[in-house]
Tab-separated table of C-alpha atoms and ligand atoms in Angstrom:
chain	number	residue	atom	x	y	z
A	1	MET	CA	-37.640	-38.273	82.624
A	2	ASP	CA	-34.075	-37.851	83.949
A	3	GLN	CA	-33.800	-36.738	87.548
A	4	PRO	CA	-32.264	-33.241	87.837
A	5	VAL	CA	-28.942	-32.970	89.614
A	6	ALA	CA	-28.323	-30.198	92.104
A	7	GLY	CA	-28.417	-26.780	90.437
A	8	GLU	CA	-30.141	-28.038	87.269
A	9	THR	CA	-33.704	-27.178	86.255
A	10	LEU	CA	-36.077	-29.999	85.419
A	11	VAL	CA	-36.983	-29.655	81.750
A	12	GLU	CA	-40.068	-31.530	80.574
A	13	GLN	CA	-39.560	-33.512	77.404
A	14	PRO	CA	-42.431	-33.183	74.972
A	15	VAL	CA	-44.027	-36.499	74.119
A	16	LYS	CA	-43.691	-36.875	70.371
A	17	PHE	CA	-44.203	-40.152	68.658
A	18	TYR	CA	-45.762	-42.602	71.082
A	19	GLN	CA	-49.248	-43.969	71.240
A	20	THR	CA	-50.920	-42.242	74.138
A	21	GLY	CA	-53.729	-44.588	75.004
A	22	THR	CA	-53.300	-44.289	78.765
A	23	PHE	CA	-52.307	-41.725	81.345
A	24	THR	CA	-48.651	-42.454	80.816
A	25	VAL	CA	-46.113	-43.004	78.106
A	26	GLY	CA	-42.940	-44.758	79.129
A	27	ASN	CA	-42.431	-43.639	82.707
A	28	ARG	CA	-43.936	-40.202	82.170
A	29	LEU	CA	-47.347	-38.971	83.218
A	30	LEU	CA	-49.043	-37.242	80.307
A	31	SER	CA	-50.449	-33.766	80.724
A	32	GLU	CA	-54.250	-33.688	80.606
A	33	THR	CA	-54.330	-32.205	77.118
A	34	GLU	CA	-52.264	-35.099	75.795
A	35	ARG	CA	-54.433	-37.856	77.240
A	36	SER	CA	-56.651	-39.730	74.852
A	37	VAL	CA	-60.412	-40.116	75.172
A	38	GLN	CA	-59.778	-43.794	75.833
A	39	ALA	CA	-57.610	-42.848	78.820
A	40	ASP	CA	-60.617	-41.171	80.414
A	41	MET	CA	-62.438	-43.244	83.020
A	42	ASP	CA	-65.614	-41.499	81.871
A	43	ARG	CA	-65.308	-42.621	78.254
A	44	THR	CA	-68.623	-43.892	76.989
A	45	ASN	CA	-67.530	-47.359	75.830
A	46	SER	CA	-69.928	-46.832	72.964
A	47	LEU	CA	-68.813	-50.053	71.317
A	48	ASN	CA	-68.638	-52.236	74.362
A	49	SER	CA	-66.922	-55.546	75.034
A	50	GLY	CA	-68.557	-58.820	74.074
A	51	HIS	CA	-68.762	-58.256	70.332
A	52	ARG	CA	-67.611	-60.902	67.884
A	53	ALA	CA	-64.872	-59.231	65.871
A	54	CYS	CA	-61.792	-61.321	65.061
A	55	GLN	CA	-58.705	-60.960	67.226
A	56	GLY	CA	-56.753	-57.872	66.207
A	57	CYS	CA	-59.622	-56.407	64.149
A	58	GLY	CA	-58.610	-52.897	63.090
A	59	GLU	CA	-62.195	-51.962	62.330
A	60	ALA	CA	-63.363	-52.683	65.900
A	61	LEU	CA	-60.469	-50.648	67.266
A	62	GLY	CA	-61.048	-47.738	64.909
A	63	ALA	CA	-64.789	-47.639	65.583
A	64	ARG	CA	-64.315	-47.718	69.338
A	65	TYR	CA	-61.936	-44.750	69.291
A	66	ALA	CA	-63.926	-42.810	66.697
A	67	ILE	CA	-67.325	-43.134	68.319
A	68	ASP	CA	-66.097	-42.568	71.868
A	69	ALA	CA	-64.360	-39.392	70.657
A	70	ALA	CA	-67.541	-38.263	68.880
A	71	MET	CA	-69.564	-38.941	72.008
A	72	ARG	CA	-67.246	-36.803	74.090
A	73	ALA	CA	-67.307	-34.034	71.481
A	74	THR	CA	-71.126	-33.940	71.388
A	75	GLY	CA	-71.821	-34.311	75.101
A	76	ASN	CA	-73.145	-37.802	74.357
A	77	LYS	CA	-75.807	-36.493	71.977
A	78	LEU	CA	-75.038	-38.743	69.066
A	79	ILE	CA	-76.922	-41.085	66.753
A	80	ALA	CA	-75.018	-43.552	64.560
A	81	VAL	CA	-76.254	-45.148	61.359
A	82	ASN	CA	-74.365	-48.266	60.301
A	83	ALA	CA	-74.202	-49.823	56.838
A	84	THR	CA	-74.257	-53.598	56.576
A	85	GLY	CA	-70.782	-55.096	56.957
A	86	CYS	CA	-68.434	-56.562	59.531
A	87	LEU	CA	-68.882	-53.697	61.996
A	88	GLU	CA	-72.634	-54.170	61.984
A	89	VAL	CA	-72.560	-57.966	61.982
A	90	PHE	CA	-69.981	-58.499	64.718
A	91	SER	CA	-71.514	-55.863	66.980
A	92	THR	CA	-75.199	-56.626	66.597
A	93	PRO	CA	-76.205	-60.259	66.196
A	94	TYR	CA	-79.964	-59.977	66.837
A	95	PRO	CA	-81.185	-59.711	69.599
A	96	GLU	CA	-77.875	-58.655	71.152
A	97	THR	CA	-75.810	-55.524	70.642
A	98	SER	CA	-72.510	-54.100	71.836
A	99	TRP	CA	-73.554	-50.536	71.052
A	100	GLN	CA	-74.340	-48.257	73.956
A	101	ILE	CA	-75.614	-45.400	71.805
A	102	PRO	CA	-78.715	-44.832	69.674
A	103	TRP	CA	-77.724	-46.903	66.643
A	104	LEU	CA	-79.542	-47.816	63.438
A	105	HIS	CA	-78.720	-50.506	60.930
A	106	SER	CA	-79.420	-49.265	57.415
A	107	LEU	CA	-79.159	-51.284	54.218
A	108	PHE	CA	-75.731	-52.063	52.763
A	109	GLY	CA	-75.795	-49.124	50.359
A	110	ASN	CA	-77.876	-46.346	51.923
A	111	ALA	CA	-76.246	-45.422	55.254
A	112	ALA	CA	-75.478	-41.884	54.038
A	113	ALA	CA	-79.089	-41.328	52.911
A	114	VAL	CA	-80.536	-42.749	56.148
A	115	ALA	CA	-78.186	-40.534	58.184
A	116	SER	CA	-79.253	-37.498	56.138
A	117	GLY	CA	-82.845	-38.352	57.017
A	118	VAL	CA	-82.039	-38.741	60.702
A	119	ALA	CA	-80.271	-35.354	60.692
A	120	ALA	CA	-83.275	-33.748	58.921
A	121	ALA	CA	-85.647	-35.274	61.472
A	122	GLN	CA	-83.581	-33.892	64.350
A	123	ARG	CA	-83.646	-30.475	62.683
A	124	ALA	CA	-87.436	-30.689	62.274
A	125	LEU	CA	-87.712	-31.509	65.974
A	126	GLY	CA	-85.561	-28.502	66.821
A	127	ARG	CA	-82.833	-30.756	68.224
A	128	ARG	CA	-79.795	-29.138	66.635
A	129	ASP	CA	-77.701	-30.371	69.559
A	130	VAL	CA	-78.100	-34.013	68.472
A	131	ARG	CA	-75.446	-34.938	65.889
A	132	VAL	CA	-75.366	-37.787	63.407
A	133	ILE	CA	-72.666	-40.159	62.193
A	134	ALA	CA	-72.926	-42.652	59.344
A	135	GLN	CA	-70.369	-45.424	59.133
A	136	GLY	CA	-69.536	-48.395	56.966
A	137	GLY	CA	-66.823	-50.470	55.354
A	138	ASP	CA	-65.090	-49.644	52.097
A	139	GLY	CA	-67.472	-51.807	50.050
A	140	GLY	CA	-70.481	-50.031	51.548
A	141	THR	CA	-68.802	-46.663	51.012
A	142	THR	CA	-66.697	-46.650	47.859
A	143	ASP	CA	-68.923	-49.023	45.861
A	144	ILE	CA	-72.561	-49.690	46.690
A	145	GLY	CA	-73.173	-46.646	48.908
A	146	PHE	CA	-71.242	-44.229	46.743
A	147	GLY	CA	-74.244	-42.556	45.088
A	148	CYS	CA	-75.953	-41.870	48.428
A	149	LEU	CA	-72.663	-40.576	49.832
A	150	SER	CA	-72.088	-38.205	46.936
A	151	GLY	CA	-75.660	-36.937	47.308
A	152	MET	CA	-75.092	-36.317	51.007
A	153	PHE	CA	-71.920	-34.344	50.182
A	154	GLU	CA	-73.583	-32.402	47.388
A	155	ARG	CA	-76.462	-31.309	49.664
A	156	ASN	CA	-73.939	-30.611	52.461
A	157	ASP	CA	-76.125	-32.560	54.889
A	158	ASP	CA	-75.055	-32.260	58.521
A	159	VAL	CA	-73.534	-35.730	58.885
A	160	LEU	CA	-70.057	-37.092	59.584
A	161	TYR	CA	-69.514	-40.163	57.410
A	162	ILE	CA	-66.749	-42.535	58.560
A	163	CYS	CA	-65.400	-45.190	56.209
A	164	TYR	CA	-63.475	-48.029	57.869
A	165	ASP	CA	-61.262	-49.098	54.999
A	166	ASN	CA	-60.081	-52.706	55.266
A	167	GLU	CA	-59.668	-52.804	51.509
A	168	ALA	CA	-62.218	-55.518	50.634
A	169	TYR	CA	-65.674	-56.899	51.372
A	170	MET	CA	-64.608	-58.778	54.481
A	171	ASN	CA	-67.935	-59.743	55.980
A	172	THR	CA	-68.906	-61.887	53.013
A	173	GLY	CA	-65.537	-63.602	52.549
A	174	VAL	CA	-62.935	-61.100	51.283
A	175	GLN	CA	-64.145	-60.025	47.840
A	176	ARG	CA	-62.430	-57.174	45.988
A	177	SER	CA	-63.777	-53.629	46.348
A	178	SER	CA	-62.762	-50.410	44.606
A	179	ALA	CA	-60.497	-49.784	47.628
A	180	THR	CA	-58.541	-53.043	47.187
A	181	PRO	CA	-54.896	-52.227	46.409
A	182	PRO	CA	-53.068	-53.474	43.309
A	183	ALA	CA	-51.701	-57.043	43.466
A	184	ALA	CA	-53.720	-57.934	46.579
A	185	ARG	CA	-55.139	-61.426	46.631
A	186	THR	CA	-58.821	-61.621	47.454
A	187	ALA	CA	-61.449	-64.300	46.856
A	188	THR	CA	-62.257	-62.584	43.537
A	189	THR	CA	-58.682	-61.629	42.579
A	190	PRO	CA	-56.872	-64.938	43.117
A	191	ALA	CA	-53.099	-65.299	43.210
A	192	VAL	CA	-52.882	-67.215	39.933
A	193	GLY	CA	-51.761	-66.459	36.385
A	194	GLU	CA	-49.100	-64.103	35.071
A	195	THR	CA	-50.376	-61.098	37.034
A	196	PRO	CA	-51.851	-62.608	40.204
A	197	GLY	CA	-54.042	-60.590	42.539
A	198	ASN	CA	-55.901	-57.338	41.949
A	199	VAL	CA	-55.059	-55.530	38.731
A	200	PHE	CA	-53.105	-52.265	38.705
A	201	GLY	CA	-54.635	-48.956	37.655
A	202	THR	CA	-58.143	-49.594	39.004
A	203	GLY	CA	-60.046	-48.427	42.070
A	204	LYS	CA	-60.882	-44.985	43.352
A	205	ASN	CA	-59.659	-42.579	45.976
A	206	VAL	CA	-62.761	-41.532	47.904
A	207	PRO	CA	-61.053	-38.938	50.174
A	208	LEU	CA	-59.988	-37.050	47.023
A	209	ILE	CA	-63.464	-37.457	45.527
A	210	ALA	CA	-64.982	-36.140	48.772
A	211	MET	CA	-62.646	-33.144	48.508
A	212	ALA	CA	-63.865	-32.520	44.962
A	213	HIS	CA	-67.342	-31.918	46.475
A	214	ARG	CA	-65.689	-29.094	48.481
A	215	ILE	CA	-67.376	-30.223	51.697
A	216	PRO	CA	-66.256	-28.522	54.926
A	217	TYR	CA	-63.954	-31.294	56.176
A	218	VAL	CA	-62.211	-34.396	54.861
A	219	ALA	CA	-59.524	-36.364	56.684
A	220	THR	CA	-57.682	-39.642	56.483
A	221	ALA	CA	-56.745	-41.443	59.695
A	222	SER	CA	-55.240	-44.723	60.804
A	223	VAL	CA	-55.429	-47.025	63.784
A	224	ALA	CA	-51.638	-46.620	63.787
A	225	SER	CA	-52.210	-43.178	65.258
A	226	LEU	CA	-55.196	-43.350	67.552
A	227	ARG	CA	-54.651	-40.006	69.219
A	228	ASP	CA	-54.626	-38.353	65.797
A	229	LEU	CA	-57.787	-40.284	64.888
A	230	GLU	CA	-59.562	-39.038	68.012
A	231	ARG	CA	-58.441	-35.484	67.275
A	232	LYS	CA	-59.771	-35.599	63.710
A	233	VAL	CA	-63.146	-36.913	64.876
A	234	THR	CA	-63.276	-34.150	67.485
A	235	VAL	CA	-62.475	-31.520	64.858
A	236	ALA	CA	-65.142	-32.968	62.552
A	237	MET	CA	-67.826	-32.884	65.243
A	238	ALA	CA	-67.248	-29.164	65.776
A	239	ILE	CA	-68.099	-28.442	62.132
A	240	GLU	CA	-71.562	-28.227	60.556
A	241	GLY	CA	-72.321	-29.737	57.178
A	242	SER	CA	-70.922	-32.819	55.464
A	243	ARG	CA	-67.733	-34.284	56.790
A	244	TYR	CA	-65.827	-37.397	55.745
A	245	ILE	CA	-63.133	-39.398	57.578
A	246	HIS	CA	-61.490	-42.364	55.894
A	247	ILE	CA	-59.789	-44.663	58.429
A	248	HIS	CA	-57.285	-47.342	57.426
A	249	VAL	CA	-58.099	-50.482	59.439
A	250	PRO	CA	-56.083	-53.692	58.924
A	251	CYS	CA	-58.102	-56.903	58.811
A	252	PRO	CA	-56.015	-59.883	59.986
A	253	LEU	CA	-58.437	-62.370	58.456
A	254	GLY	CA	-58.628	-60.802	55.015
A	255	TRP	CA	-55.050	-59.563	54.810
A	256	GLY	CA	-53.440	-62.675	56.236
A	257	SER	CA	-51.570	-60.686	58.868
A	258	ALA	CA	-50.961	-61.724	62.463
A	259	PRO	CA	-53.594	-60.343	64.870
A	260	GLN	CA	-50.887	-58.899	67.100
A	261	ASP	CA	-49.434	-57.009	64.106
A	262	THR	CA	-52.475	-54.835	63.382
A	263	ILE	CA	-50.930	-51.598	64.635
A	264	ARG	CA	-47.557	-52.473	63.112
A	265	VAL	CA	-49.098	-53.134	59.699
A	266	ALA	CA	-51.143	-49.918	59.883
A	267	ARG	CA	-48.041	-47.945	60.849
A	268	LEU	CA	-46.018	-49.389	57.977
A	269	ALA	CA	-48.781	-48.380	55.547
A	270	VAL	CA	-48.387	-44.803	56.767
A	271	GLU	CA	-44.585	-44.816	56.964
A	272	SER	CA	-44.154	-46.340	53.512
A	273	GLY	CA	-46.360	-43.625	51.985
A	274	LEU	CA	-49.075	-46.035	50.864
A	275	PHE	CA	-51.635	-44.450	53.205
A	276	PRO	CA	-51.057	-40.684	53.469
A	277	LEU	CA	-52.518	-38.906	56.493
A	278	PHE	CA	-53.967	-35.481	55.753
A	279	GLU	CA	-56.833	-33.080	56.424
A	280	ALA	CA	-58.671	-30.886	53.937
A	281	ARG	CA	-61.174	-28.071	54.262
A	282	HIS	CA	-63.498	-27.028	51.452
A	283	GLY	CA	-61.445	-28.987	48.947
A	284	GLU	CA	-57.972	-27.744	49.950
A	285	VAL	CA	-55.412	-29.808	51.869
A	286	THR	CA	-54.748	-27.915	55.090
A	287	ALA	CA	-52.577	-30.351	57.059
A	288	ARG	CA	-50.600	-33.522	56.508
A	289	THR	CA	-48.589	-35.839	58.758
A	290	PRO	CA	-44.983	-35.995	57.571
A	291	ILE	CA	-43.354	-39.417	57.517
A	292	ARG	CA	-40.716	-39.466	60.217
A	293	SER	CA	-39.045	-42.753	59.404
A	294	ARG	CA	-39.638	-43.823	55.831
A	295	VAL	CA	-39.689	-47.538	55.011
A	296	PRO	CA	-39.791	-49.374	51.673
A	297	VAL	CA	-43.203	-50.818	50.763
A	298	THR	CA	-41.776	-54.347	51.047
A	299	GLU	CA	-41.746	-53.946	54.860
A	300	TYR	CA	-45.505	-53.475	54.732
A	301	LEU	CA	-46.298	-56.035	52.043
A	302	LYS	CA	-44.257	-58.861	53.547
A	303	LEU	CA	-46.365	-59.005	56.707
A	304	GLN	CA	-49.485	-59.933	54.722
A	305	LYS	CA	-50.287	-63.211	53.023
A	306	ARG	CA	-52.472	-61.381	50.464
A	307	PHE	CA	-49.197	-60.173	48.917
A	308	ALA	CA	-47.206	-63.402	49.421
A	309	HIS	CA	-47.204	-64.197	45.682
A	310	LEU	CA	-45.054	-61.085	45.110
A	311	PHE	CA	-42.232	-62.671	47.117
A	312	GLY	CA	-42.008	-66.076	45.433
A	313	ASN	CA	-38.966	-67.466	43.700
A	314	PRO	CA	-38.160	-65.344	41.751
A	315	PRO	CA	-39.851	-62.323	43.384
A	316	GLN	CA	-42.077	-60.151	41.171
A	317	SER	CA	-39.705	-57.201	41.266
A	318	GLU	CA	-41.433	-55.114	38.601
A	319	ARG	CA	-44.779	-55.296	40.368
A	320	ILE	CA	-43.205	-54.499	43.728
A	321	ALA	CA	-41.493	-51.522	42.078
A	322	ALA	CA	-44.885	-50.397	40.719
A	323	ILE	CA	-46.309	-50.429	44.259
A	324	GLN	CA	-43.245	-48.514	45.487
A	325	ALA	CA	-43.929	-45.944	42.749
A	326	ILE	CA	-47.454	-45.439	44.127
A	327	ALA	CA	-46.014	-44.743	47.590
A	328	ASP	CA	-43.376	-42.382	46.119
A	329	ARG	CA	-46.070	-40.498	44.226
A	330	ASN	CA	-48.172	-40.106	47.401
A	331	ILE	CA	-45.176	-38.750	49.292
A	332	ALA	CA	-44.461	-36.224	46.563
A	333	GLU	CA	-48.113	-35.285	46.037
A	334	PHE	CA	-48.903	-34.690	49.716
A	335	GLY	CA	-45.443	-33.388	50.688
A	336	LEU	CA	-44.876	-36.083	53.314
A	337	ASN	CA	-41.098	-35.906	53.541
A	338	ASP	CA	-40.155	-35.144	57.136
A	339	SER	CA	-37.615	-32.440	56.340
B	1	TPP	C1	-77.624	-55.060	48.469
B	1	TPP	C2	-76.746	-56.026	49.209
B	1	TPP	N1	-75.817	-56.713	48.531
B	1	TPP	C3	-75.016	-57.564	49.174
B	1	TPP	C4	-75.129	-57.739	50.517
B	1	TPP	C5	-74.241	-58.736	51.230
B	1	TPP	N2	-73.215	-58.096	52.004
B	1	TPP	C6	-73.384	-57.863	53.306
B	1	TPP	S1	-72.036	-57.207	54.046
B	1	TPP	C7	-71.186	-57.261	52.589
B	1	TPP	C8	-69.737	-56.846	52.533
B	1	TPP	C9	-69.393	-55.645	53.330
B	1	TPP	O1	-68.139	-55.166	52.935
B	1	TPP	P1	-67.599	-53.771	53.409
B	1	TPP	O2	-68.594	-52.716	53.180
B	1	TPP	O3	-66.267	-53.557	52.765
B	1	TPP	O4	-67.452	-53.924	54.968
B	1	TPP	P2	-66.535	-54.947	55.819
B	1	TPP	O5	-67.360	-56.151	56.042
B	1	TPP	O6	-65.300	-55.199	55.029
B	1	TPP	O7	-66.266	-54.183	57.053
B	1	TPP	C10	-71.968	-57.764	51.564
B	1	TPP	C11	-71.524	-57.960	50.169
B	1	TPP	C12	-76.120	-57.006	51.208
B	1	TPP	N3	-76.286	-57.114	52.531
B	1	TPP	N4	-76.910	-56.168	50.527
B	2	SF4	S1	-63.053	-60.193	59.011
B	2	SF4	FE1	-61.664	-58.461	59.308
B	2	SF4	S2	-62.974	-56.629	59.546
B	2	SF4	FE2	-64.246	-58.462	59.876
B	2	SF4	S3	-64.217	-58.804	62.107
B	2	SF4	FE3	-62.579	-60.064	61.214
B	2	SF4	S4	-60.730	-58.766	61.320
B	2	SF4	FE4	-62.530	-57.421	61.605
């Protein structure tokens, strides 16, 4: 902040666009309301150090922020159920664990159902203060666990389900899921042939499907905006009934991005329009994050080897334009223009 000269009043500048993971941003001390849960010395470190995630793992980062925020919001009365997947495997190689909360490993496909059962058991015990989270990767959520998830939504069970979307089955070697984007190379959508990578026009949008169940709260979030992620988890924990948060988490190993670029890649997904950030209540969009500095999708795609075949000689301009059209449609549909 500029020093005031004689006769001038000191005007505080609002902090707008920076990550606020500590007490300060730039050379300014943040007000208490702007400090993140992670900036708090009393954070729970629910997902503690010593786990085996890859360098730059977006899923580890997202889970740490999400669960610490949920712990703060519930006064540390939280139980987490975890589907099989990277988050479970890197955090809990038997007999060790990095979790410092009551934590259950379910099967790959039934985390939502197990969490519903845990919530029902707490209710039967009269422990309405104890809250429940289910969490898993996109494969465990949008594919194999989808039936259990839809059932949980339909019954409006008192669970927050968090999907960490790294856009493929990473734990078993990067196979395609129904969250894998068009053109992406995975082990099952190889970069060969006339239309290399994942085919266009497939997959499903689970946040929109969750909204169609008209559950109390649905949100998308990104590790590009950790403060916003913490806020959405906090909002969700104050609501009863089914809630769903879908977090975009880059995976350096599966995406072929540099570990130090995880936040950059996540931010470009948001700022290109490929990953819209919004909140919805009872099926209606109630808030969205406008894009402040729009970038073409090529800025995002070029940082990832899974899209390298699009930029050969000659580049696959039509397919890049088709991806740009998806981003343009998102921006129009969710009203993300910052104007
Ligand atoms: C019924 C069943 N099928 C297959 C597997 C093997 N498996 C374990 S984790 C996993 C992939 C998990 O992918 P995802 O849910 O996207 O999470 P990520 O590892 O990407 O975080 C698979 C296929 C399993 N454990 N159970
Ligand atoms: S494979 Fe991806 S999701 Fe799994 S630990 Fe490594 S970076 Fe994280």
